[in-house]
Short mmCIF file of C-alpha atoms in Angstrom, two decimals:
data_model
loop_
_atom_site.label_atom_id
_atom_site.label_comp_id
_atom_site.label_asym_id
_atom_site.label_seq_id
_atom_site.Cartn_x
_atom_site.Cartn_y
_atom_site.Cartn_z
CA UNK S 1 -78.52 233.00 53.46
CA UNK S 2 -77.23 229.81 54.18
CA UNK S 3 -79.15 226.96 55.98
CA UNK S 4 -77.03 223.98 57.74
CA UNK S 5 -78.60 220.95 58.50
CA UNK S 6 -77.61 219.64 61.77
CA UNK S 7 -76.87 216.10 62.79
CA UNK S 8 -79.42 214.37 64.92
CA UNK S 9 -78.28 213.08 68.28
CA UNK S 10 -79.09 210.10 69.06
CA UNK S 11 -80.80 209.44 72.25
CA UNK S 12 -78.65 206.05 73.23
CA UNK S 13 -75.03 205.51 73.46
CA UNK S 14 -73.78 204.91 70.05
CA UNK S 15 -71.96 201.67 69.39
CA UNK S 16 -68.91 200.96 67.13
CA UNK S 17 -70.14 199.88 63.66
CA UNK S 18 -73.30 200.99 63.68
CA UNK S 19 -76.93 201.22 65.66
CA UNK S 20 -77.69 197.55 66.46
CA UNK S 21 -81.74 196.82 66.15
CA UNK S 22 -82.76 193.78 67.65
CA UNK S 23 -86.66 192.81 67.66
CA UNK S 24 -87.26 190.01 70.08
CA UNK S 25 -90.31 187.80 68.55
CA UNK S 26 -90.72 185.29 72.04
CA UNK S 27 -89.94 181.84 72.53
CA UNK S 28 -92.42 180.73 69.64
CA UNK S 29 -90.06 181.92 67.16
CA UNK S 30 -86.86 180.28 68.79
CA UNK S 31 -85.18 178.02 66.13
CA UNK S 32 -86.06 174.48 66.84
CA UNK S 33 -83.46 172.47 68.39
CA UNK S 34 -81.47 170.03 65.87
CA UNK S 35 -82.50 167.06 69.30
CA UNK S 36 -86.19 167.97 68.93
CA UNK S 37 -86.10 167.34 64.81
CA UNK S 38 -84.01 163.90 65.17
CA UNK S 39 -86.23 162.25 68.14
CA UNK S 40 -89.46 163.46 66.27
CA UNK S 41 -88.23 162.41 62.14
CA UNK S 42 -86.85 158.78 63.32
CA UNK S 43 -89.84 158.66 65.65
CA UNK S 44 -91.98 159.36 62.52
CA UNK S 45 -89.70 157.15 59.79
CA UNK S 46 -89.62 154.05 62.29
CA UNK S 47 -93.46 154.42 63.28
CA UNK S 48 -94.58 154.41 59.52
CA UNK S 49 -92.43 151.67 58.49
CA UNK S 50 -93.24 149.32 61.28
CA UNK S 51 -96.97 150.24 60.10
CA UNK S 52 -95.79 149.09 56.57
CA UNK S 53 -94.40 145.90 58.01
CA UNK S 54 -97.50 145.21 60.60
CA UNK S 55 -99.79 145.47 57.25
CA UNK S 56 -97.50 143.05 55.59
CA UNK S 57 -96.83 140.31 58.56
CA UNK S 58 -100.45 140.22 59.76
CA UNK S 59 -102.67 140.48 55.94
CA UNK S 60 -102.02 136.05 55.64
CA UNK S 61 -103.07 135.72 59.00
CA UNK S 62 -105.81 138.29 58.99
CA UNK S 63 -107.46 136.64 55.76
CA UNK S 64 -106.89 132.76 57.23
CA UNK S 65 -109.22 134.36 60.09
CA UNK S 66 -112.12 134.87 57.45
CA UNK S 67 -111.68 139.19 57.92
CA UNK S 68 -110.16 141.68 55.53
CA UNK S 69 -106.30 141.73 54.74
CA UNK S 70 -105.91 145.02 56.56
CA UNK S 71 -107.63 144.22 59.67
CA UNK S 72 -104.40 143.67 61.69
CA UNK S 73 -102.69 146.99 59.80
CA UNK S 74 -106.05 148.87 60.71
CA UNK S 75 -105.76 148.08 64.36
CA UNK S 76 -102.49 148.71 64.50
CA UNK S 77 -102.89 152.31 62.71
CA UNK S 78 -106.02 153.31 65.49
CA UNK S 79 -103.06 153.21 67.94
CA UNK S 80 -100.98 155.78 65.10
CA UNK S 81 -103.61 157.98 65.10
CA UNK S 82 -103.59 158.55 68.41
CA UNK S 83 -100.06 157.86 69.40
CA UNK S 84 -98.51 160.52 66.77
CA UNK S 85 -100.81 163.54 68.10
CA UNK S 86 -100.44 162.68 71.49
CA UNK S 87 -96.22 162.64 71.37
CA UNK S 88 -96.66 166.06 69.41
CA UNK S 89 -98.60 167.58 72.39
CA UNK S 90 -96.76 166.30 75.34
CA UNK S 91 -93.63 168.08 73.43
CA UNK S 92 -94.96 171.29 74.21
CA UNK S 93 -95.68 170.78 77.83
CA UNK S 94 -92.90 172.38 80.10
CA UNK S 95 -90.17 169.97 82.21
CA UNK S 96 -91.74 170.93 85.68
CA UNK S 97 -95.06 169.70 84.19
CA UNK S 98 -93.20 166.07 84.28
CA UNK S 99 -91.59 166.30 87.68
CA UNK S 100 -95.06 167.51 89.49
CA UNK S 101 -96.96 164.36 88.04
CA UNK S 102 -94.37 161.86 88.76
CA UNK S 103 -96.08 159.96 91.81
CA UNK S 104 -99.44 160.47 90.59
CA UNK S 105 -98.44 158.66 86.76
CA UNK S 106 -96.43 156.05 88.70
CA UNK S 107 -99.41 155.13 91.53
CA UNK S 108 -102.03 155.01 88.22
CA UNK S 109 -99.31 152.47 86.42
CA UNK S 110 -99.32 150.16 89.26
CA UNK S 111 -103.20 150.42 89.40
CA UNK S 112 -103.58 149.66 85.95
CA UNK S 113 -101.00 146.46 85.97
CA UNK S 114 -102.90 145.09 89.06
CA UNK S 115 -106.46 145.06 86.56
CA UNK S 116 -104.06 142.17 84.81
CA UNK S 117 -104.71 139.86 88.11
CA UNK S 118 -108.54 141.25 87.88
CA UNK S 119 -111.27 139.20 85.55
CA UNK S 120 -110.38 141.73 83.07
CA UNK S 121 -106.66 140.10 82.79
CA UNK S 122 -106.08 136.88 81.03
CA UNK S 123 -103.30 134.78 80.25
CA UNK S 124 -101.11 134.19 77.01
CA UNK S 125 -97.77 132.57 76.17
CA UNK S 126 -97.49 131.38 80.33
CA UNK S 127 -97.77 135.40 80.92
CA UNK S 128 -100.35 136.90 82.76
CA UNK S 129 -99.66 140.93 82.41
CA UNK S 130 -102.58 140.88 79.74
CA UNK S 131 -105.67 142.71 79.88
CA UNK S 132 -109.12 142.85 77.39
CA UNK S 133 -111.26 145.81 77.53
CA UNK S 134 -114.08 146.05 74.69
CA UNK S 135 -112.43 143.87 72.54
CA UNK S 136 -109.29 145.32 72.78
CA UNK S 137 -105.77 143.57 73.71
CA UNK S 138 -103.75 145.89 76.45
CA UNK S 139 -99.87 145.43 78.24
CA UNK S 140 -100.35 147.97 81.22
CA UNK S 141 -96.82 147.48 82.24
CA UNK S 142 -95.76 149.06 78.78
CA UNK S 143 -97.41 152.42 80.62
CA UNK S 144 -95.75 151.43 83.71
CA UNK S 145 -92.11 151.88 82.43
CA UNK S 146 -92.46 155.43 80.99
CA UNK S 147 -94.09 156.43 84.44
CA UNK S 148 -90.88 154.44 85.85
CA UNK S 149 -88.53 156.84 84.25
CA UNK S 150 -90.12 159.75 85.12
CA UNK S 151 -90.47 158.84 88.61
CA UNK S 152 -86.80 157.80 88.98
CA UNK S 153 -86.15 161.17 87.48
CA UNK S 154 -87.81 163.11 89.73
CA UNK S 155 -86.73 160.97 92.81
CA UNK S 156 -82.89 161.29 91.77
CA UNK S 157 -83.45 164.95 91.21
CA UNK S 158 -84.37 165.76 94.58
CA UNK S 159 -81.86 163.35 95.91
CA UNK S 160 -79.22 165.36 93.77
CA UNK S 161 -76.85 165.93 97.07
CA UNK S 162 -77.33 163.18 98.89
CA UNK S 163 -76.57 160.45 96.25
CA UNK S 164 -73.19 159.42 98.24
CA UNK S 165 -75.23 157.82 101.21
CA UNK S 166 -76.82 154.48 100.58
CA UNK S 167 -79.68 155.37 102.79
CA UNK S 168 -80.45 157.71 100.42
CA UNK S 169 -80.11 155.87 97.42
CA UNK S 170 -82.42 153.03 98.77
CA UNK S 171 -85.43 154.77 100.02
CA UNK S 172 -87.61 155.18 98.37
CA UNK S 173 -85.97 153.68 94.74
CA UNK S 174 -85.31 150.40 96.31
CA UNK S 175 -88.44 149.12 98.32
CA UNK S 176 -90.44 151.25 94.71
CA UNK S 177 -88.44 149.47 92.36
CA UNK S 178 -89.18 146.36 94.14
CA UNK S 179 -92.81 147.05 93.90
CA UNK S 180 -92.63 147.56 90.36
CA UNK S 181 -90.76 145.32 89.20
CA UNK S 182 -92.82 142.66 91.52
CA UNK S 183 -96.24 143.38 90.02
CA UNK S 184 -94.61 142.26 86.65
CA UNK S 185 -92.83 139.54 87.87
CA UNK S 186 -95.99 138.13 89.78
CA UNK S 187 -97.24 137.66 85.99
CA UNK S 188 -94.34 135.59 84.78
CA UNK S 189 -93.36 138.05 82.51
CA UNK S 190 -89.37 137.77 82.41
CA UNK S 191 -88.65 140.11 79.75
CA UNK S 192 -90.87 143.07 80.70
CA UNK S 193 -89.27 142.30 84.46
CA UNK S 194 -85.95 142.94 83.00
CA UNK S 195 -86.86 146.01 80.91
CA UNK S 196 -87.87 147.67 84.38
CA UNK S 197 -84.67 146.85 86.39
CA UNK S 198 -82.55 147.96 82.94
CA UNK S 199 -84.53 151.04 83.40
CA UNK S 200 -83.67 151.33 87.47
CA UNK S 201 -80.33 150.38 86.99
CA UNK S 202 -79.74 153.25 83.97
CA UNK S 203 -81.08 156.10 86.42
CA UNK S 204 -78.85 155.29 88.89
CA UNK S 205 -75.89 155.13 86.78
CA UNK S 206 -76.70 158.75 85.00
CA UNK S 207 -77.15 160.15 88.10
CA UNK S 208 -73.87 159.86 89.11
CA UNK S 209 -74.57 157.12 91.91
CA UNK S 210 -71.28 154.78 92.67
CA UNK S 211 -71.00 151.63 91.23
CA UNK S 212 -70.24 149.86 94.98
CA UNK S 213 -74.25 150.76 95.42
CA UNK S 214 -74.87 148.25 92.20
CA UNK S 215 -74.09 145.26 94.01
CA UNK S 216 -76.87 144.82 96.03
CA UNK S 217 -79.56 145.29 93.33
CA UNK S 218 -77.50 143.05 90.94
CA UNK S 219 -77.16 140.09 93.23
CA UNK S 220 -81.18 140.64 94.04
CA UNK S 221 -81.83 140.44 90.03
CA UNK S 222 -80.00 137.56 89.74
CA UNK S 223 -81.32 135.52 92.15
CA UNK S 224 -84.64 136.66 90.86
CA UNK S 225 -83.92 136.13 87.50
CA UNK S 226 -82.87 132.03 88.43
CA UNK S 227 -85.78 131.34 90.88
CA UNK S 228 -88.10 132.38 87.93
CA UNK S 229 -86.47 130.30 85.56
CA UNK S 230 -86.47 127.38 87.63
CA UNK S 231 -90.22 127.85 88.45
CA UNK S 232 -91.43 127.85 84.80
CA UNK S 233 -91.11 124.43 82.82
CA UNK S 234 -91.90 126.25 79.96
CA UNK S 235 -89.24 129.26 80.71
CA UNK S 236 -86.68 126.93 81.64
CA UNK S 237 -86.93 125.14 78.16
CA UNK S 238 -85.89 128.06 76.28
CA UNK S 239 -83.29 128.94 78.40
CA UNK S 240 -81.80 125.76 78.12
CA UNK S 241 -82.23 125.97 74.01
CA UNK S 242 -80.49 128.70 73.96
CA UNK S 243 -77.75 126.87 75.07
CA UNK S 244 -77.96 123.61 73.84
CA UNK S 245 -77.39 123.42 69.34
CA UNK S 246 -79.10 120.21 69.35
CA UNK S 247 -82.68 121.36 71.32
CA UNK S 248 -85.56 119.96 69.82
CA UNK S 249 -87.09 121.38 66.63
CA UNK S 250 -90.63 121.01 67.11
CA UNK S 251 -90.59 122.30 70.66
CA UNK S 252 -88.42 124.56 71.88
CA UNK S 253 -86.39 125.60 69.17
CA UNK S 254 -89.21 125.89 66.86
CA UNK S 255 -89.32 129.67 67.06
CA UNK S 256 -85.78 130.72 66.54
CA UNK S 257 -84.91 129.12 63.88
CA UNK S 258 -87.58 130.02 62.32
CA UNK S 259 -86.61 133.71 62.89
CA UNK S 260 -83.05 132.67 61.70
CA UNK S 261 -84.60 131.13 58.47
CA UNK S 262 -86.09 134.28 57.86
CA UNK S 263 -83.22 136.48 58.00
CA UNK S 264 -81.23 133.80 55.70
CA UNK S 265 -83.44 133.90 53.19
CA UNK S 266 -83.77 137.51 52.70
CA UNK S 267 -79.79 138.11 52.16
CA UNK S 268 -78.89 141.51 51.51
CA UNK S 269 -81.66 142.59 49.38
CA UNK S 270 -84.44 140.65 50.37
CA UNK S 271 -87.25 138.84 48.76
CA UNK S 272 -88.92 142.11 48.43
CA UNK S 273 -91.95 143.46 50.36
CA UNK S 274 -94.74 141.39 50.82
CA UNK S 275 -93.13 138.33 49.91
CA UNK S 276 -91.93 136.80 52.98
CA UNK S 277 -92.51 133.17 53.52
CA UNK S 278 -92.06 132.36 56.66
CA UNK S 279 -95.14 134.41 57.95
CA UNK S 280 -98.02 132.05 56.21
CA UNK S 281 -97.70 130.24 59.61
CA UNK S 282 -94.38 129.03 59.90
CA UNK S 283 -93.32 131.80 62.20
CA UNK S 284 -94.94 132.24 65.14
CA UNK S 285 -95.07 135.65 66.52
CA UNK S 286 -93.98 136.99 63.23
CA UNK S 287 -96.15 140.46 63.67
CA UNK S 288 -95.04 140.67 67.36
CA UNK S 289 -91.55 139.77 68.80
CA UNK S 290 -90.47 138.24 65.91
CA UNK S 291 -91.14 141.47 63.05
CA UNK S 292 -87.63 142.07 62.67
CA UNK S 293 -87.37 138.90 60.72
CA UNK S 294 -89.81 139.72 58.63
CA UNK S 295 -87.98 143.05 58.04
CA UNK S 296 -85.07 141.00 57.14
CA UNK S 297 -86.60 138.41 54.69
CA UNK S 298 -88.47 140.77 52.56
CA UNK S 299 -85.91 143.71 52.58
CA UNK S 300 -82.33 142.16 53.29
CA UNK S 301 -79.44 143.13 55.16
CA UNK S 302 -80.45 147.08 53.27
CA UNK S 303 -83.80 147.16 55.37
CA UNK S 304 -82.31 145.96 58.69
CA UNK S 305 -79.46 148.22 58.33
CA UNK S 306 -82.11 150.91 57.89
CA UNK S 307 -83.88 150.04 61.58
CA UNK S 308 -80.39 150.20 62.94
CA UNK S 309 -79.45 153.47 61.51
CA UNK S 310 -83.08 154.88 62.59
CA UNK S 311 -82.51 153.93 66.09
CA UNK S 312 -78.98 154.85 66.52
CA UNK S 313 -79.84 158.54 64.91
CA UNK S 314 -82.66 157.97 67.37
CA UNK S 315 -80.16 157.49 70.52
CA UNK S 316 -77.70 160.05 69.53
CA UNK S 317 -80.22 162.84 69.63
CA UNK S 318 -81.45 161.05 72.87
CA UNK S 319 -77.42 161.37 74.10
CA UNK S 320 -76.75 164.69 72.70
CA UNK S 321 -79.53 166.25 75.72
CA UNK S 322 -77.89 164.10 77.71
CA UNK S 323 -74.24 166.20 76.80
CA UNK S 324 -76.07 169.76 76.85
CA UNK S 325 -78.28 169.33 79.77
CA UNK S 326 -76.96 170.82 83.21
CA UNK S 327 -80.40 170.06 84.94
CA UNK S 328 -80.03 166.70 86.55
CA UNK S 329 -83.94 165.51 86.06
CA UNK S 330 -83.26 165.72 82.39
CA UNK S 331 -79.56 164.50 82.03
CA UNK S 332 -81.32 161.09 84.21
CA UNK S 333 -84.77 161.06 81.99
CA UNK S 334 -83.44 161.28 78.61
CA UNK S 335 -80.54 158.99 79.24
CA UNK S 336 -82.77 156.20 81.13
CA UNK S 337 -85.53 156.88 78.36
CA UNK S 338 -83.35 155.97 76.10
CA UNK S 339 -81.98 153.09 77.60
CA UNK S 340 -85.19 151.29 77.60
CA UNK S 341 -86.43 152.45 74.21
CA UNK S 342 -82.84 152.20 72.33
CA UNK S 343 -82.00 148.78 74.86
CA UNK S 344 -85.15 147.05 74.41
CA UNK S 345 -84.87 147.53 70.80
CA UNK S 346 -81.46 145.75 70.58
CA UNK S 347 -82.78 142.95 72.73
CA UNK S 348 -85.43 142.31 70.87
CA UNK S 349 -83.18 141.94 67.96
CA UNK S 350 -80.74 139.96 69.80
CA UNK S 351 -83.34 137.25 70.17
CA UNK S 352 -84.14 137.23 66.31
CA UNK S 353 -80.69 136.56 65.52
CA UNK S 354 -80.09 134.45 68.49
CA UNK S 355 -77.58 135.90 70.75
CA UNK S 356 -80.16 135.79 73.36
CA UNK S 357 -82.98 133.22 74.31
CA UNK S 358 -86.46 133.92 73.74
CA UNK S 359 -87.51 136.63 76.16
CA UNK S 360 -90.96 138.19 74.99
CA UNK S 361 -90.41 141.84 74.39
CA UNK S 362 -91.47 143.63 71.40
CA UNK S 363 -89.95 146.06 69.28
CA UNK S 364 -90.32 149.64 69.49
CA UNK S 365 -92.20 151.53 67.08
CA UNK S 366 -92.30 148.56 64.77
CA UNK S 367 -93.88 145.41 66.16
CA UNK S 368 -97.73 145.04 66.17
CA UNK S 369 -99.46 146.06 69.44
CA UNK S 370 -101.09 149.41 70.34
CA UNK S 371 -99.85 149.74 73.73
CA UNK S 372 -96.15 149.15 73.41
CA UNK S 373 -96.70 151.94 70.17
CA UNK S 374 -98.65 154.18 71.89
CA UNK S 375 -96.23 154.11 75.08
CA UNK S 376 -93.40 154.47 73.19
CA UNK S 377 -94.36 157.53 71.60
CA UNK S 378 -95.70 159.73 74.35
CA UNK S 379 -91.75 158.56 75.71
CA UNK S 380 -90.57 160.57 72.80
CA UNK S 381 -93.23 163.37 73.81
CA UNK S 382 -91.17 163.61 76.70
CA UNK S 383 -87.63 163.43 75.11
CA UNK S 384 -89.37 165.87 72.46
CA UNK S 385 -90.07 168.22 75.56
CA UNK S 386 -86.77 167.84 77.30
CA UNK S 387 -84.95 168.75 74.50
CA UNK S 388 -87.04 172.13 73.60
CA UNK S 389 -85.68 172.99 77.26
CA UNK S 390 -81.86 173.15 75.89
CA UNK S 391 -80.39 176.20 75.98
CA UNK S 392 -79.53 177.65 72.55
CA UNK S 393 -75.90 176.94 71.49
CA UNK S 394 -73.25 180.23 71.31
CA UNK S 395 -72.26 180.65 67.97
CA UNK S 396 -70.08 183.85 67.43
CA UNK S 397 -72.53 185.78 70.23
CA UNK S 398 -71.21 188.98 71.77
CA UNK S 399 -70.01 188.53 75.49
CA UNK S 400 -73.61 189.87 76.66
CA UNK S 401 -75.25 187.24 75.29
CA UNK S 402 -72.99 184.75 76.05
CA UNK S 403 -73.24 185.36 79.70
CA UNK S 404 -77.07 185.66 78.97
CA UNK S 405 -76.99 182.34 77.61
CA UNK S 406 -74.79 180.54 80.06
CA UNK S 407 -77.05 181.83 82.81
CA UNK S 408 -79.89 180.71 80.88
CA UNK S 409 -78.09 176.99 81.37
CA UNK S 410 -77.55 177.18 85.04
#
């Protein structure tokens, strides 16, 4: 007697080339995007060696003030400590998260930079956007421009379809911007000033606004930007060194060519780290505004080319959500967030090597100062978070999950 095993049937459709298993293990187990692991590595390389360079630039001055020759790096490091955790977590919060604290971050900005015009705020350089609490140094408006962005963001995003009336476009960003850009301004501080309108003037141009609209705001700036330079003696001098090759040496030019000493002497390789001359008091600044010519003299040409390679890797992750985004709150976020991180970075360098005069901003990630650190990272929180809402790029996919995905997009 013969027994015959019969197939079983299976209780699905069966598919050419076999039964297809798939186990779905949640978002958690999504592959990081290659955006997310740029911002956050270059984030990471330029933080540390900025704290490297802080720990050189400010151990002279730190042990000609009777303390420790870590005092400044330690400081500066309090603000790591914080700053680094802090981006990590605001990665993981969700875009609407950003878009339904938007006025509320903005409104606590401007109350902070008003405590600068309070006793607590106090004046340095012929710049009043300083204030001192418990022995600590703080620059609220560094705060103010990532609520800035965010705002704009949100403001443009609603405003999505109704970008081609001007009526639209100027209330509420112009009388805001205004505002904001006022508070700063009412401080004499030219170079944060110009940071913000960068910053308004990059949201409107990523969100698709026409470039007849520009004129208005670009007229204002400059006419802002000459009434403040004719106020100020003291702003008005380096202006006019920046122009003039024979400006006086003890005065005016005392700075910059001090910064372009630096650079000189380090040539390509440097005079290795640690070494640098000009920071036993002949550069002023030279932990601050001034730290890329620091970078310069003790590591050459090969260490500034390595800032500029970190922040352009830095800007093309930045760009890439920018390319892959088809929500219009991150496309304007992520490009304006870069603007003023990337932009103020090649600004400040601009003024070490003298293409432009002295303006007063520091540089990102690297120059000494908690607050512009500590702002500057939760900024790449938020890129970090913008770019874990991609959608997942198609790669060989069947047409299912291709339409999946490009539904996922929309």
């Amino acid at each position: 007697m013969s027994h015959t095993t019969r197939p079983r049937e299976s209780s699905g459709p069966r598919r050419k080339g076999g039964l297809l298993a798939r186990v779905s293990l949640g978002s958690r187990f999504q592959a990081i995007p290659l955006e997310f692991v740029l911002l956050a590595s270059t984030a990471l390389i330029l933080t540390a060696f900025g704290a490297v360079m802080v720990l050189s630039a400010t151990s002279v001055e730190s042990i000609g003030a009777g303390g420790g020759p870590y005092d400044g790096a330690v400081k500066h490091g309090v603000f790591i400590v914080i700053g680094v955790p802090l981006m990590f977590v605001l990665s993981r919060f969700p875009v609407g998260f950003f878009r339904k604290v938007a006025w509320l971050a903005l409104i606590l900005g401007l109350a902070l930079q008003m405590l600068v015009f309070t006793p607590l705020g106090y004046e340095t350089g012929g710049n009043r956007n300083w204030i001192r609490v418990a022995g600590y140094t703080m620059q609220p408006a560094e705060f103010l421009k990532l609520a800035f962005v965010v705002w704009l963001g949100v403001i443009l995003y609603r405003k999505r379809g109704l970008l081609t009336n001007w009526k639209h476009v100027f209330v509420p960003i112009v009388p805001v911007s205004a505002l904001v850009i006022g508070s700063v301004l009412a401080g004499k501080d030219l170079g944060t000033g110009m940071i913000l309108f960068l910053i308004m003037l990059a949201a409107l141009f990523f969100s698709g606004v026409k470039l007849r609209l520009f004129v208005i705001p670009m007229l204002m700036s400059i006419v802002a930007v000459v009434g403040l330079a004719v106020a100020s003696p003291n702003r008005m001098g380096r202006i006019m060194s920046f122009l003039n090759e024979d400006c006086n040496y003890y005065d005016e030019c005392y700075q910059s060519t001090h910064g372009i000493w630096a650079l000189a002497e380090g040539g390509i390789f440097g005079l290795g780290l640690g070494n640098s001359k000009q920071k036993y008091g002949w550069l002023p600044a030279a932990a601050d505004d001034y730290i890329f010519a620091i970078v310069g003299e003790e590591l050459g040409l090969i260490g500034c080319a390595v800032v500029l390679v970190m922040f352009g890797l830095y800007a093309f992750a930045a760009f890439r959500i920018v390319r892959r985004t088809s929500d219009q709150f991150v496309r304007v976020v992520a490009a304006t967030m870069t603007i003023w991180i990337v932009g103020q970075a090649l600004i400040n360098i601009g003024v070490v090597i003298g293409v432009f005069p002295v303006l007063g901003v520091p540089l990102p990630f690297l120059s000494s100062g908690g607050t512009s650190l500590l702002a500057v990272l939760l900024g790449t929180g938020v890129l970090m978070s913008l770019a874990r809402s991609l959608p997942p790029i198609e790669r060989g996919i069947g047409s299912g999950e291709s339409q999946r995905t490009r539904s996922a997009a929309r």
